[in-house]
Short mmCIF file of C-alpha atoms in Angstrom, two decimals:
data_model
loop_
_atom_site.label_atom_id
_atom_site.label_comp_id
_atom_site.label_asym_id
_atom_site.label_seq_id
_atom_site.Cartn_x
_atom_site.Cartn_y
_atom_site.Cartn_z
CA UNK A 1 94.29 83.58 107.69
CA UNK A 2 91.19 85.91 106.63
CA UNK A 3 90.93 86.46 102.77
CA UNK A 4 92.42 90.42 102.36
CA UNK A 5 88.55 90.99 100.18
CA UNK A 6 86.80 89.56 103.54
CA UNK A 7 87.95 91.25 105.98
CA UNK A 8 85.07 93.35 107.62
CA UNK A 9 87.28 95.65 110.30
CA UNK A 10 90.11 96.58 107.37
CA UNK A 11 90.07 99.97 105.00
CA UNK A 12 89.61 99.47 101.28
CA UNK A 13 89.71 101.38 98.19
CA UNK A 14 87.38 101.28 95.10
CA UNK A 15 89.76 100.63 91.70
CA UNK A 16 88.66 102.03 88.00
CA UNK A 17 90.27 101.11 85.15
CA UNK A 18 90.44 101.79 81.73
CA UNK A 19 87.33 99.63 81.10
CA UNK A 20 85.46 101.44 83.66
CA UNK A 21 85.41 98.25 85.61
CA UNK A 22 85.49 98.41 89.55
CA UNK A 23 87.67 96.78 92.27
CA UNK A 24 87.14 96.69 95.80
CA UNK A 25 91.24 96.49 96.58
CA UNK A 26 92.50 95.90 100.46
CA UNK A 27 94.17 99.18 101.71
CA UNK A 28 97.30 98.27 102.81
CA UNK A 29 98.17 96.67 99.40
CA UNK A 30 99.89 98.11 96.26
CA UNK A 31 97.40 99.17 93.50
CA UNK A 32 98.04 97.37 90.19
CA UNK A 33 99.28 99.47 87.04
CA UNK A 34 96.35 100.56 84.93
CA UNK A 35 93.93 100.82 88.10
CA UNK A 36 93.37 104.11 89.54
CA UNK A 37 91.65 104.56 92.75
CA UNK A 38 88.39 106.69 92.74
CA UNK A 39 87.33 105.92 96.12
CA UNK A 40 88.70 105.38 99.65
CA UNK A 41 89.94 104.26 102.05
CA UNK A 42 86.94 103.99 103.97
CA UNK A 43 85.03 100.57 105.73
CA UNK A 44 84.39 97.82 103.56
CA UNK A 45 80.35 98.27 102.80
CA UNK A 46 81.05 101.90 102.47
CA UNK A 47 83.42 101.01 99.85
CA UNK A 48 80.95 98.35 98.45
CA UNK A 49 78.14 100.83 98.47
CA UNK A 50 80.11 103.22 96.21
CA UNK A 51 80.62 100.57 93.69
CA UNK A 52 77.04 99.44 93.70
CA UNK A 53 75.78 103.68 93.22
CA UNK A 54 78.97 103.84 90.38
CA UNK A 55 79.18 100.86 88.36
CA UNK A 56 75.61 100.69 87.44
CA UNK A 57 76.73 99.01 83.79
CA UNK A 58 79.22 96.06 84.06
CA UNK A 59 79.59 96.08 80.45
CA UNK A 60 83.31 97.03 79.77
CA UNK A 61 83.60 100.53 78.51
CA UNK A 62 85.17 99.77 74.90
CA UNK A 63 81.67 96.85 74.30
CA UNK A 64 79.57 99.52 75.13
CA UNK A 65 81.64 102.62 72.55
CA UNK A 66 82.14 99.93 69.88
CA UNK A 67 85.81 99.32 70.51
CA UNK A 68 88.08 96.44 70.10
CA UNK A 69 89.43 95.88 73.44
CA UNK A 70 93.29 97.12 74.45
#
């Protein structure tokens, strides 16, 4: 069986959460509470090109505004 993240002919979405922190997330499976999808579905690289143009600063959201994590 082909890892669901590896599959190059399936549609995926691009996840955000609260952190700001991106997910590339198979199509065809649920989306996990406190992830909202901001991109997709679309191909695989298009999906991975949108997080690479978005997601420019992997530091989680609350590091970079000074907050205690939630």
């Amino acid at each position: 069986m082909t890892n669901p993240f590896d599959a190059p002919d399936e549609q995926y979405l691009v996840l955000v959460n609260h952190e700001n922190q991106h997910s590339l997330w198979p199509f065809f499976a649920r989306v996990p509470a406190g992830w909202a999808v901001t991109f997709g579905p679309d191909e695989r690289t298009a999906c991975l090109d949108h997080i690479e143009r978005n997601w420019t600063d992997i530091t989680p959201a609350s590091a970079r505004d000074g907050e205690a994590p939630r």
